[in-house]
XYZ file of C-alpha atoms in Angstrom:
694
model
C -244.588 21.580 -42.084
C -245.796 21.022 -38.886
C -243.969 22.576 -36.271
C -242.367 19.773 -34.294
C -243.144 20.872 -30.967
C -246.762 20.342 -31.782
C -245.232 16.392 -32.001
C -246.546 14.029 -29.996
C -245.164 10.088 -30.348
C -246.816 8.034 -27.233
C -247.486 4.628 -26.535
C -250.324 3.131 -24.148
C -249.047 0.205 -22.222
C -250.192 -2.038 -19.643
C -251.244 -5.543 -18.321
C -253.411 -7.687 -19.898
C -257.379 -6.429 -19.879
C -256.296 -3.146 -18.210
C -258.232 -1.248 -20.861
C -255.258 -0.284 -23.028
C -256.929 -0.855 -26.810
C -259.731 0.376 -25.046
C -258.589 3.402 -24.216
C -256.585 3.916 -27.440
C -260.428 3.900 -29.105
C -261.597 6.629 -27.136
C -258.556 8.591 -28.200
C -259.364 8.359 -31.682
C -263.171 9.185 -31.198
C -262.763 12.327 -29.387
C -259.875 13.444 -32.033
C -262.570 12.624 -34.713
C -260.661 9.637 -36.818
C -263.459 7.416 -35.835
C -266.922 8.432 -35.872
C -268.416 4.789 -34.166
C -266.517 3.265 -31.383
C -265.699 -0.467 -31.638
C -265.507 -2.638 -28.679
C -262.361 -5.138 -27.912
C -266.033 -6.717 -26.634
C -267.790 -6.695 -29.605
C -264.308 -7.923 -31.375
C -264.489 -4.770 -33.659
C -262.123 -2.408 -32.434
C -259.943 -0.498 -34.983
C -256.728 -1.047 -33.524
C -256.926 -4.858 -33.320
C -257.637 -5.485 -36.770
C -256.296 -9.195 -36.949
C -258.890 -12.182 -36.872
C -256.529 -13.868 -33.477
C -257.121 -10.535 -31.773
C -260.778 -9.965 -32.310
C -261.575 -13.513 -31.305
C -259.321 -13.508 -28.070
C -260.019 -10.090 -27.503
C -255.944 -9.163 -26.540
C -253.632 -6.867 -28.737
C -250.847 -8.924 -30.268
C -248.920 -6.809 -32.694
C -248.939 -2.619 -31.936
C -250.537 -1.018 -33.777
C -249.974 2.626 -35.148
C -252.336 5.512 -35.510
C -252.022 9.274 -36.528
C -254.564 11.615 -34.971
C -254.588 15.400 -33.807
C -256.223 17.031 -30.594
C -255.755 20.512 -30.102
C -253.351 21.246 -33.350
C -250.931 18.684 -31.823
C -250.341 16.011 -33.685
C -250.657 12.518 -31.973
C -248.706 8.539 -33.261
C -250.337 6.465 -30.685
C -249.002 3.130 -30.830
C -251.270 0.451 -28.558
C -249.042 -2.042 -27.442
C -250.051 -5.279 -26.298
C -249.926 -6.657 -22.790
C -249.392 -10.409 -22.957
C -246.122 -11.861 -21.160
C -245.525 -13.752 -24.440
C -245.701 -10.397 -26.670
C -243.606 -7.879 -24.311
C -240.883 -7.727 -27.180
C -243.394 -5.826 -29.283
C -243.643 -3.727 -26.482
C -239.346 -3.316 -26.000
C -239.130 -2.276 -29.418
C -242.169 0.460 -29.211
C -240.661 1.813 -26.220
C -237.772 2.496 -28.205
C -239.270 4.780 -30.530
C -241.675 6.267 -28.268
C -241.235 9.848 -26.687
C -243.977 9.594 -23.890
C -246.273 6.874 -22.673
C -249.279 6.444 -21.167
C -249.075 3.679 -18.267
C -252.975 2.397 -18.006
C -253.344 0.549 -14.745
C -256.868 -1.162 -13.667
C -258.927 0.665 -11.220
C -259.455 -2.904 -8.982
C -256.370 -4.858 -10.744
C -254.255 -2.455 -9.138
C -250.428 -3.189 -10.448
C -250.484 -5.951 -12.232
C -247.039 -8.765 -12.935
C -247.472 -7.477 -16.606
C -247.358 -3.974 -15.648
C -244.207 -4.433 -13.906
C -242.413 -5.377 -16.141
C -243.773 -3.018 -18.979
C -242.822 -0.288 -16.312
C -239.527 -1.422 -16.232
C -238.787 -1.212 -19.733
C -240.120 1.747 -19.841
C -237.778 2.806 -17.015
C -234.707 1.763 -19.147
C -235.734 3.125 -22.377
C -236.498 6.709 -19.933
C -239.771 7.431 -21.639
C -241.435 9.856 -19.996
C -245.028 8.587 -18.735
C -248.258 9.484 -17.234
C -250.853 7.592 -15.397
C -254.499 6.987 -16.331
C -256.169 4.515 -13.457
C -259.259 2.888 -15.538
C -262.169 1.279 -14.791
C -263.470 3.140 -12.117
C -267.052 2.264 -12.636
C -265.811 -1.770 -11.614
C -266.849 -3.367 -8.519
C -264.025 -3.113 -5.919
C -262.430 -0.166 -8.015
C -260.231 2.327 -6.047
C -258.048 5.099 -7.034
C -256.552 5.262 -3.858
C -255.542 1.782 -3.092
C -254.278 1.303 -6.599
C -251.892 5.280 -6.227
C -250.965 3.275 -3.064
C -249.691 0.101 -5.217
C -248.030 2.449 -7.514
C -245.503 4.166 -5.276
C -245.153 0.810 -3.142
C -244.471 -1.785 -6.052
C -243.326 0.425 -8.526
C -241.527 2.707 -6.690
C -242.848 5.140 -8.698
C -244.390 8.925 -7.890
C -247.799 9.442 -8.831
C -248.762 13.343 -8.851
C -252.422 13.016 -8.485
C -253.907 15.763 -11.052
C -257.990 14.362 -11.003
C -260.151 12.956 -8.105
C -262.753 10.018 -9.136
C -266.624 11.501 -7.855
C -268.038 8.504 -6.755
C -266.780 4.723 -7.281
C -267.943 2.036 -8.490
C -271.830 2.420 -10.141
C -271.847 6.077 -8.709
C -268.755 6.832 -10.399
C -269.870 10.071 -12.788
C -267.172 12.034 -13.360
C -263.772 13.602 -12.129
C -262.395 16.844 -10.301
C -259.272 18.142 -12.343
C -257.500 18.867 -8.918
C -255.633 22.092 -10.766
C -257.812 24.100 -11.882
C -260.078 22.905 -9.381
C -263.376 22.173 -11.656
C -265.551 18.787 -11.499
C -265.763 17.165 -15.021
C -269.577 15.600 -14.092
C -270.541 13.054 -17.385
C -274.023 12.401 -18.401
C -275.838 8.719 -18.439
C -275.322 8.817 -22.761
C -272.096 7.375 -22.569
C -271.078 9.984 -25.130
C -267.990 11.322 -24.614
C -268.652 15.069 -25.357
C -272.052 15.523 -22.864
C -270.540 16.542 -19.854
C -270.712 20.287 -18.488
C -267.857 21.976 -16.005
C -269.242 22.926 -12.200
C -267.771 23.391 -8.950
C -266.270 20.935 -6.756
C -269.149 19.113 -4.774
C -269.322 20.226 -1.362
C -268.119 17.176 0.236
C -264.374 16.743 -1.756
C -263.788 20.708 -1.314
C -261.715 19.734 1.715
C -259.611 16.366 -0.208
C -258.957 18.345 -3.377
C -257.072 21.257 -1.269
C -255.569 18.482 0.069
C -254.308 17.206 -2.681
C -253.717 20.161 -4.697
C -251.731 21.654 -2.077
C -249.640 18.104 -2.443
C -249.372 18.803 -6.024
C -248.285 22.585 -5.707
C -245.672 21.598 -3.495
C -244.110 18.780 -5.671
C -244.441 20.668 -8.802
C -242.899 23.952 -7.686
C -239.435 21.740 -6.322
C -238.313 21.804 -10.067
C -237.923 25.465 -9.800
C -236.085 26.779 -6.471
C -237.383 30.446 -7.234
C -240.953 29.934 -7.568
C -241.045 27.060 -4.640
C -239.020 30.209 -1.939
C -242.085 32.627 -3.560
C -244.693 29.810 -2.652
C -243.203 29.281 1.198
C -243.780 32.988 1.410
C -247.214 32.350 0.748
C -247.484 33.787 -3.345
C -249.373 31.678 -5.314
C -247.850 30.363 -8.361
C -250.195 31.024 -12.050
C -251.216 27.791 -13.351
C -248.701 28.352 -16.280
C -246.084 28.551 -14.019
C -247.548 24.929 -12.054
C -247.790 23.361 -15.720
C -244.390 24.566 -16.784
C -242.960 23.090 -13.420
C -245.081 19.485 -13.966
C -243.768 18.926 -17.749
C -240.214 19.813 -16.402
C -240.851 17.399 -13.678
C -242.833 14.135 -15.868
C -239.879 15.214 -18.268
C -236.925 14.282 -16.076
C -238.908 11.249 -14.513
C -239.666 12.741 -10.866
C -242.922 12.233 -11.011
C -245.834 11.021 -13.472
C -249.169 12.885 -13.489
C -251.846 10.267 -12.765
C -255.538 10.796 -13.848
C -258.488 8.753 -13.355
C -261.527 7.719 -15.291
C -263.204 4.591 -17.253
C -262.590 4.354 -21.010
C -265.213 2.318 -21.840
C -268.114 4.510 -19.823
C -265.952 7.294 -21.914
C -265.426 9.736 -18.535
C -261.979 11.427 -17.865
C -259.832 10.330 -21.338
C -260.066 14.256 -22.356
C -258.266 15.325 -19.283
C -255.386 12.470 -20.091
C -255.240 13.953 -23.955
C -255.099 17.381 -22.552
C -251.810 16.174 -20.410
C -250.244 14.498 -23.339
C -250.316 17.573 -24.880
C -248.966 19.950 -21.498
C -246.510 17.615 -19.791
C -245.226 15.346 -22.546
C -242.375 15.576 -24.750
C -242.065 16.257 -27.581
C -239.417 14.899 -29.973
C -236.980 17.571 -29.570
C -237.080 17.466 -26.345
C -236.148 14.344 -25.537
C -232.354 12.706 -24.767
C -231.303 11.920 -28.437
C -230.681 8.468 -29.762
C -226.900 8.065 -29.300
C -225.604 6.418 -32.693
C -222.996 3.150 -31.978
C -220.508 1.207 -34.578
C -221.283 -1.619 -35.582
C -220.783 -3.862 -32.860
C -223.445 -1.595 -30.967
C -220.048 0.698 -29.087
C -221.338 4.432 -28.983
C -219.185 6.593 -30.755
C -219.957 9.974 -29.567
C -222.491 10.998 -31.811
C -226.182 11.769 -31.097
C -228.832 11.664 -33.857
C -230.460 15.367 -33.032
C -234.048 15.907 -34.210
C -233.722 18.281 -36.905
C -235.214 18.208 -40.029
C -231.667 19.892 -41.836
C -229.564 16.452 -40.254
C -228.683 14.014 -42.772
C -231.723 10.985 -42.547
C -231.531 8.836 -39.718
C -234.174 6.059 -38.903
C -234.890 2.650 -37.560
C -237.304 0.123 -38.447
C -239.091 -0.715 -35.706
C -241.457 -3.383 -36.692
C -242.776 -4.997 -39.897
C -246.177 -6.301 -40.800
C -247.331 -8.031 -43.502
C -250.578 -7.351 -44.578
C -252.690 -7.598 -47.339
C -250.833 -4.470 -49.411
C -247.207 -6.447 -48.841
C -245.110 -6.084 -46.428
C -245.228 -2.747 -43.987
C -241.934 -1.683 -42.789
C -242.766 1.031 -40.001
C -239.995 3.655 -38.848
C -239.830 6.629 -36.927
C -237.452 8.871 -38.763
C -234.987 10.306 -35.701
C -233.743 13.153 -38.043
C -233.438 14.509 -41.174
C -236.567 14.298 -44.365
C -237.539 11.209 -46.697
C -239.050 11.744 -49.647
C -240.676 9.395 -52.055
C -238.665 8.105 -54.705
C -235.061 8.696 -52.196
C -232.615 5.804 -52.301
C -231.219 5.131 -48.742
C -228.828 3.033 -47.163
C -229.551 0.145 -44.890
C -226.402 0.295 -42.574
C -226.879 -3.704 -41.017
C -226.825 -5.090 -44.756
C -224.885 -2.249 -46.305
C -227.297 -2.562 -49.639
C -229.275 0.799 -51.007
C -232.656 0.819 -51.421
C -235.477 3.037 -53.068
C -238.238 4.173 -51.502
C -241.682 3.841 -53.121
C -245.047 4.252 -51.224
C -245.074 5.767 -47.824
C -247.757 5.954 -45.794
C -249.215 7.151 -42.572
C -251.342 4.740 -40.330
C -254.726 5.161 -39.344
C -255.420 1.666 -37.605
C -255.731 -0.725 -40.454
C -256.621 2.565 -42.792
C -253.965 3.933 -44.811
C -252.641 7.318 -46.267
C -250.694 7.708 -48.903
C -248.065 10.610 -48.155
C -245.308 12.232 -50.467
C -242.925 12.881 -47.852
C -241.764 13.100 -44.266
C -239.343 13.989 -41.012
C -237.710 13.924 -38.292
C -240.093 13.229 -35.256
C -242.820 10.979 -37.500
C -243.794 7.795 -37.609
C -244.696 6.047 -40.620
C -245.168 3.074 -42.892
C -243.080 1.872 -45.882
C -244.530 -0.566 -48.306
C -242.301 -2.885 -50.132
C -239.037 -3.005 -48.437
C -237.023 -5.756 -49.251
C -234.549 -7.454 -46.495
C -235.320 -4.655 -43.818
C -235.598 -6.530 -40.464
C -237.042 -5.002 -36.961
C -234.061 -2.975 -35.640
C -232.499 -2.224 -38.916
C -230.633 1.592 -39.634
C -231.933 3.633 -42.365
C -230.005 5.988 -43.340
C -227.975 8.756 -46.238
C -225.947 6.845 -47.866
C -223.857 9.994 -48.141
C -223.671 9.305 -44.286
C -223.705 6.152 -42.813
C -224.464 5.616 -39.085
C -226.307 2.850 -36.837
C -228.722 3.718 -34.209
C -228.818 1.826 -31.149
C -228.656 -2.003 -31.882
C -231.575 -3.982 -30.578
C -231.342 -6.828 -28.251
C -233.410 -9.745 -27.894
C -234.265 -13.166 -25.552
C -233.283 -16.213 -26.496
C -236.554 -18.232 -27.288
C -236.557 -20.689 -24.817
C -239.451 -23.489 -25.716
C -239.721 -24.964 -29.085
C -242.268 -27.654 -30.690
C -242.124 -29.840 -34.348
C -244.425 -28.860 -37.257
C -245.075 -30.914 -40.306
C -247.473 -30.056 -43.035
C -250.573 -32.106 -43.293
C -250.527 -32.586 -47.267
C -247.638 -32.572 -49.155
C -248.273 -29.402 -50.842
C -248.224 -27.482 -48.063
C -244.199 -27.368 -47.082
C -243.751 -24.527 -49.780
C -246.397 -22.558 -48.967
C -245.549 -23.069 -44.908
C -241.860 -21.708 -46.112
C -242.768 -18.981 -47.455
C -245.209 -18.086 -44.297
C -242.593 -19.043 -42.033
C -240.097 -16.820 -43.726
C -242.497 -13.345 -43.555
C -243.218 -14.542 -39.846
C -239.843 -14.635 -38.489
C -239.445 -10.816 -40.039
C -241.837 -9.420 -38.069
C -241.044 -10.973 -35.125
C -236.918 -11.698 -33.925
C -238.026 -13.866 -31.139
C -239.954 -16.106 -33.335
C -237.190 -18.732 -34.856
C -237.283 -21.423 -37.171
C -234.485 -24.479 -37.770
C -234.732 -27.426 -39.727
C -233.496 -30.768 -37.524
C -230.818 -32.155 -40.077
C -231.479 -35.889 -39.239
C -235.491 -35.740 -39.260
C -236.067 -33.146 -41.662
C -238.418 -31.593 -39.242
C -239.271 -27.960 -38.807
C -238.441 -26.820 -35.410
C -240.440 -23.353 -33.893
C -238.870 -21.408 -31.369
C -240.646 -18.785 -29.125
C -240.856 -17.179 -26.341
C -243.438 -19.230 -24.537
C -247.003 -21.324 -25.233
C -249.219 -18.492 -26.326
C -246.827 -17.379 -28.338
C -245.985 -20.460 -30.127
C -249.741 -21.364 -30.423
C -250.764 -17.883 -31.584
C -248.159 -18.133 -34.485
C -249.630 -21.912 -35.272
C -252.847 -20.201 -35.735
C -251.366 -17.344 -37.761
C -249.964 -20.313 -40.206
C -253.633 -22.100 -40.108
C -255.211 -19.033 -40.577
C -253.572 -16.378 -42.832
C -251.417 -18.496 -44.543
C -254.030 -21.754 -45.145
C -251.486 -24.420 -43.331
C -252.562 -26.926 -41.737
C -249.997 -28.585 -39.659
C -249.863 -31.431 -37.303
C -247.828 -29.710 -34.245
C -245.728 -31.960 -31.957
C -244.996 -32.160 -28.020
C -243.693 -29.053 -26.446
C -239.969 -29.335 -26.330
C -237.841 -27.331 -23.617
C -234.229 -25.546 -24.572
C -232.606 -27.847 -22.060
C -228.533 -26.946 -22.100
C -225.424 -29.322 -21.092
C -222.245 -27.430 -19.295
C -219.190 -29.165 -17.335
C -219.095 -29.213 -13.400
C -215.244 -30.437 -13.213
C -211.919 -28.687 -14.226
C -210.100 -31.494 -16.669
C -206.231 -31.420 -17.679
C -205.612 -33.134 -21.114
C -203.350 -33.273 -24.059
C -204.728 -34.117 -27.439
C -202.212 -34.763 -30.631
C -203.832 -35.109 -34.364
C -201.638 -36.877 -36.169
C -201.947 -37.841 -39.985
C -199.362 -38.953 -42.386
C -199.999 -40.634 -45.695
C -197.692 -39.565 -48.641
C -196.659 -35.999 -49.183
C -197.332 -33.388 -46.272
C -199.254 -34.865 -43.653
C -200.925 -33.308 -40.776
C -199.508 -32.558 -37.314
C -200.824 -30.292 -34.364
C -200.615 -31.098 -30.660
C -202.190 -29.583 -27.356
C -202.427 -29.415 -23.703
C -204.586 -27.662 -22.629
C -207.669 -27.630 -19.671
C -211.063 -27.223 -19.911
C -213.176 -25.952 -16.767
C -216.671 -24.587 -16.046
C -216.862 -21.393 -17.297
C -218.693 -18.077 -15.557
C -222.212 -18.575 -15.612
C -224.316 -17.268 -19.003
C -220.875 -16.711 -20.514
C -221.075 -19.087 -23.362
C -217.677 -20.431 -24.694
C -214.215 -18.256 -23.741
C -211.067 -19.141 -24.894
C -207.639 -17.779 -23.838
C -204.207 -19.327 -24.152
C -201.209 -18.920 -22.047
C -198.794 -20.326 -24.261
C -195.288 -18.202 -24.171
C -192.764 -18.911 -26.097
C -192.916 -20.670 -29.844
C -193.995 -23.960 -28.817
C -197.557 -23.063 -30.998
C -197.450 -20.533 -33.327
C -200.223 -17.492 -32.348
C -201.329 -17.950 -36.108
C -202.854 -21.078 -35.040
C -204.909 -20.111 -31.908
C -207.661 -18.738 -34.119
C -208.057 -22.263 -35.707
C -208.187 -24.109 -32.088
C -210.766 -21.562 -30.591
C -212.633 -22.532 -34.041
C -212.291 -25.502 -33.367
C -213.426 -25.958 -29.433
C -216.331 -23.663 -30.692
C -217.717 -25.787 -33.317
C -217.619 -28.366 -30.809
C -220.360 -26.904 -28.680
C -223.593 -27.152 -30.655
C -223.713 -30.281 -30.104
C -222.795 -32.228 -26.118
C -222.336 -35.396 -24.854
C -224.866 -36.297 -22.769
C -228.317 -36.232 -25.291
C -226.880 -33.913 -27.750
C -227.668 -30.083 -26.961
C -225.643 -27.396 -27.254
C -222.991 -26.839 -24.433
C -222.893 -23.332 -21.813
C -220.561 -22.286 -20.065
C -217.498 -23.531 -20.921
C -213.842 -21.979 -20.671
C -210.806 -23.980 -22.591
C -207.384 -22.277 -21.766
C -204.182 -23.036 -23.688
C -201.470 -24.035 -21.652
C -198.951 -25.483 -24.297
C -198.203 -28.122 -27.289
C -196.286 -28.770 -30.558
C -196.290 -28.085 -34.210
C -194.565 -29.265 -37.262
C -192.695 -27.142 -39.486
C -193.659 -28.297 -42.666
C -196.640 -30.352 -41.269
C -198.749 -28.415 -39.096
C -201.148 -25.953 -40.191
C -204.183 -24.634 -39.235
C -206.680 -27.229 -39.775
C -204.756 -29.521 -38.472
C -204.710 -27.983 -35.084
C -208.316 -27.094 -35.641
C -208.979 -31.086 -35.921
C -206.892 -31.656 -33.009
C -209.477 -29.137 -30.947
C -212.116 -31.045 -31.608
C -210.638 -34.577 -30.389
C -209.492 -33.162 -27.783
C -213.560 -31.678 -26.908
C -214.591 -35.368 -27.425
C -212.215 -36.666 -24.911
C -212.363 -34.326 -22.314
C -215.985 -33.328 -22.240
C -217.012 -36.482 -20.467
C -214.381 -37.012 -18.036
C -215.298 -32.764 -17.039
C -218.328 -34.486 -15.745
C -221.325 -33.067 -17.991
C -224.479 -31.879 -16.675
C -227.596 -31.289 -18.197
C -229.086 -27.864 -17.180
C -232.405 -26.565 -17.937
C -233.867 -22.904 -18.106
C -235.159 -21.925 -15.066
C -238.350 -19.215 -15.150
C -239.297 -15.857 -13.061
C -242.683 -16.735 -12.484
C -244.690 -14.330 -10.646
C -248.363 -15.184 -9.926
C -251.329 -13.156 -8.160
C -253.382 -15.746 -6.577
C -256.566 -14.690 -3.880
C -255.708 -14.869 -0.095
C -257.721 -18.193 -0.164
C -255.821 -20.147 -2.362
C -252.442 -19.088 -1.653
C -251.831 -22.303 -0.177
C -252.565 -24.294 -3.017
C -251.280 -22.350 -5.312
C -247.713 -22.625 -2.680
C -247.735 -26.255 -2.605
C -248.720 -26.418 -6.560
C -245.868 -24.377 -7.078
C -243.360 -26.549 -4.732
C -244.650 -30.158 -6.697
C -243.367 -27.911 -9.980
C -239.860 -27.842 -8.200
C -240.159 -24.354 -7.408
C -238.279 -22.247 -5.388
C -240.517 -19.334 -3.478
C -238.698 -16.363 -3.568
C -240.811 -13.433 -1.926
C -244.402 -13.214 -0.869
C -246.222 -10.463 -0.853
C -249.539 -9.417 0.676
C -251.989 -6.977 -1.109
C -255.745 -5.756 -0.674
C -257.259 -8.359 -3.216
C -255.160 -11.114 -2.905
C -251.362 -12.269 -2.513
C -248.251 -11.959 -5.113
C -245.906 -14.938 -5.329
C -242.559 -14.077 -6.936
C -240.569 -17.542 -7.764
C -238.103 -19.661 -9.763
C -239.044 -22.201 -11.470
C -238.232 -24.216 -14.045
C -239.508 -24.428 -17.613
C -240.578 -28.310 -17.945
C -242.728 -27.661 -15.416
C -244.802 -24.974 -16.386
C -246.775 -26.800 -19.508
C -250.428 -26.174 -19.002
C -250.037 -24.230 -15.445
C -252.491 -21.203 -16.973
C -255.746 -24.038 -16.910
C -254.619 -26.060 -13.704
C -253.922 -22.512 -11.482
C -257.113 -20.714 -12.971
C -258.719 -23.881 -11.252
C -257.246 -24.090 -8.021
C -257.970 -19.999 -7.510
C -261.695 -20.569 -9.393
C -260.580 -18.507 -12.658
C -259.111 -15.411 -10.761
C -255.444 -15.975 -10.599
C -252.918 -14.426 -12.648
C -249.573 -15.417 -13.458
C -246.381 -13.638 -15.930
C -243.322 -15.552 -16.229
C -239.871 -14.801 -18.043
C -236.542 -16.304 -18.813
C -234.357 -16.028 -15.826
C -231.228 -18.191 -15.984
C -229.721 -21.748 -16.734
C -229.314 -24.295 -13.822
C -228.314 -27.574 -13.073
C -231.456 -30.484 -13.611
C -231.730 -33.263 -10.790
C -230.393 -36.504 -11.492
C -233.670 -38.165 -12.152
C -235.127 -35.390 -13.841
C -231.631 -35.349 -16.020
C -231.889 -39.432 -16.823
C -235.400 -38.857 -17.883
C -234.264 -36.129 -20.439
C -231.443 -37.845 -21.880
C -233.271 -41.575 -22.251
C -236.100 -39.299 -23.746
C -233.897 -37.563 -26.072
C -232.188 -40.821 -26.992
C -235.459 -43.003 -28.027
C -236.546 -39.302 -29.855
C -233.071 -39.563 -31.809
C -233.231 -43.221 -32.624
C -237.320 -43.103 -33.995
C -235.519 -40.551 -36.677
């Protein structure tokens, strides 16, 4: 049983191409887990073991790896940087205690690093910063530190300074101990010597050390007073203060180096041991009821507590389904029976494994603080809580964004449908932002996801991993409908045909609701004109009609229905009669309430070099974009805008063409807003035509 204070559950997160996977590789090499470092460039890295990852050179799934450094156990999760996979980052952060934020020395704080940083702030994860790729052209450590302050509003606490830049980058100076670490040309991480600070850097190191010590000692008033009076604190005291400040997110210890060239990674590992929290130092996870409201209890990290664990990722591979779990409290042994609080079913634990990238070690027990995988669990999905059957509980429920884009797919050959059904079932369990529906009229399978790349990769996985060839339709935008005017109306449903009839009369107002409210229902009926027991039936009737609007059959959003009055019959009125009345009322009144098509608007964040700004803005305007903000950086300009999703298809291609391949962008869903008339007419006509063909 390892002491919990020697555990570090950390994640590595950053923008695409900042070097997360390469950094993870180096950590594994240094900790002796792998003996030959694989390169992303050659498609051989350990954590990117999916074919699609090796090919594109990007990380799609978070991979979990365990290793040891200075008698401390690290559970490292390498997360993807690409915007379409932010959900992977989000759920990884949920189960981590600390993180390493990697930034590129020349690219600096890029759009996606900002999103990931925001997620980490929300999850209150302590982080150290590693500024990577200092051997690159245009790398500038001090500039990136400035960007972190300005763009992320974070306080980088500089712990190491680079010796030389770009091609001359040879090592780093540890500001705390005033020692220089210089690596030789062999490129091996262990070949370095510790020397004195180069003469031309002494003043700079002293300046930064003074800043660092002052900032650190703010965490302890007594030490600060003594320091002001000229008393030098010991290294242990400074480290203790840095640790405290890192854990309460006052600042972020910042290191520099080049993971690819193996320089400066050791210092980051030491920092993880020294400054990032162990499982017991993090605020414990709150327990909630089924609806997600806190009940005031917490999952204390301790072996003596009842078992509480969170399934945060499901992965299907050649060995069967793996469910990754983080154990918050209690312990888990092979053969135990556990309860899934979401489904209310119990399961027996068969095999448990510890992951070392794509290799695994069988284990017989695990305890609070561990991150492990369980083989062959049924009916467990991402975000489910696993707990002791005698002490049922729910850890915080995870909320996932709604997909905004869809494509239709049909298998090329007849035999493919069954294969496709099984494969898609597995993929939906793995990725909660990926949805599948069947179109009732045409029988087509519709895949929904977060963006073009997201769906593109899903189709690719279906083809390669499961051998299903698909015909893919054009991407479709998830349009919605709403209303613009308030209508007061009345509707009576009566049917008399021998025996008991049906009767329900309702007077109501239908009006536009608050943005993003979906559907709200309230009643102003006083007295017994419509008995209370029929309210749910009326609400159900209206709600069931929201799925299909009157313009082009898209779901309806943001409608408020207010029941004013009505009438009932002592014999003939029933719940079903009022439900039918509500459905008839919806059909009658919505066309009068000024129905309108609304479209998803995306928050688009574009980075472009200075000389192409005009082209990029002109292009965004042509795409009906609203420019919100421009921010000039050293290497280029960040343009933030709101653009309809319908106009963003294939944007990456045109951005690269405009900016000679240097532009980058990220986008995420923001809100729905009304479509201009010309666009709406076109969409409605196309939809009707498509439906007519079915």
